[in-house]
Steps between C-alpha positions, in 0.01 A plus 500: 500500500685244294304518181643412163368551155191288420695319229757384755243327718320361195822346368580355842155342522522352148840344568375350827180369339680327214747344745227371731293344220798308365609388844149389606472257208849357561434452873167331431660244268787434741262471796278248321804292395657496847181501708634788712253713696761775530541513121124506445478777761766690311298449181195645677720782631618589149147466358368736768785739422404488130144600588649766725704645215190515278316692771799729549498564126137608536605714798769683301267553203202619705699732725648673195165606354454880492252691716148551369179670613393212725853446633654847528792372708585230248490119523814454707326317784384233256865391503482449877180295468628263233833462677306395812302248294834362378610449861170324577561267204839409647342436840212286375664324206862444589493493879175306533608220268853476642392466863215254440700282261799497734288399798343222292842360413616518863191313623465246220850478358588467133774303334743718308642371173744661255602837646761591239256709291396681818858601585559616142180707499584652839844606378370648173210667683741658748697658217184632328354637825835659581495684166148629568595603854814675373293711257259604774786575739681711239186709457470535877866594541476760224201661668674488838794696357264765364344547843826454695365219719594136546321237285365335817341824622365576155327164458325561832381849401435471126147518360616328180300189588595309184873530570452414867294191419747369242793558735335324794367212292830438321680500835242251632543289186877478550453405866230247402732332251765456769240358739371259235853385421573441870176303535579280202853434623379420851242251372753343264759452775258374767249319280220685681245721326476708818775737382334558165162562663651736756668695219162535329343637819794740550458632146132559568569686825759715322237596243252582777746747654580668166133522401395653833778760480389603150128498590565724800712738292243535222208528741671792672547673164137437404372650824697819439858468622697822548820569309821387677626728777798610291271614219275691743807669649606610152151632423492699824842645424383621157190658655695682772760622249235711325549861624127564538450197727502564874428143614361163391197448721423148378650275231322193367627267228365185337635252248246501216695261278842340460733795552215754493451734796209727587589801717245696706622770735359777717738795467529812715610771258660826614251785540699728271470253210148614411245307295688533172827404668343188651372390159841544341667324793264202466583468132874519573478241779308265270769535233787448743343194662448327164852597395690401814300212651474201265149363471298805613191497276234701685550804724226667705590799718256657746590846640432462872591786738609409851507705819842652558648652808497880515 
């Protein structure tokens, strides 16, 4: 559920990557000028996000490779793997630096100097991140309309890991900028570096939460997550609508790539269908599933008789 065209996610990732690289350099300069741990944490945050976007670019490219003899189901799960590596990069790079540097400033204290460049960079960064977030959200909202669900529900269910990562990370970036600004203002008003250090730690903890959510999501997909319940309900409805089908004994689904679903079902066909009728029914079900359920790529049907009451 919730899968767009590969080009949509690729464009979203490229926009986010370019934004993060520009912002990381600006934050680094401002942080060095002002001596702010929160600004340096934000620089690390944006640098980690840049690495993340590069890994997501690999994820989009690898998952789009066609099936071959050694990978008959395609390379879709490579997208899940590289998206998980992107989340790990956020956890180790951005969160690790932010927390440790913030704690160092709280314990040792640092004298802040000219914070004007920091405020300017925060404001410009907020605008750039907002543009990137808006692009990702537009893609999400467009997909939500196609599937007649809310954007919030879609982002929870989607297997488009690149879109999900960009959306979460841009939202975290916007929140991090507000936290950094509050930390700078607090330190400026009180003369204490405690506020700036606390903001740095808060940014790090925010990144930890986002990274863990994305790692858990991608790990579930790698293990073999089933299609969303709504998709399975639609698949079952298509199977039962076939005249030759008496019952669906068992239905199994698995996400084999971003937006790609494998369907395996044990079907109890009516006795009067006959062998030839079952073969034709299987072909028709396969066609209807691919036509009516977006993302169905592989269909395996196993005729399985069940005991019926006399």
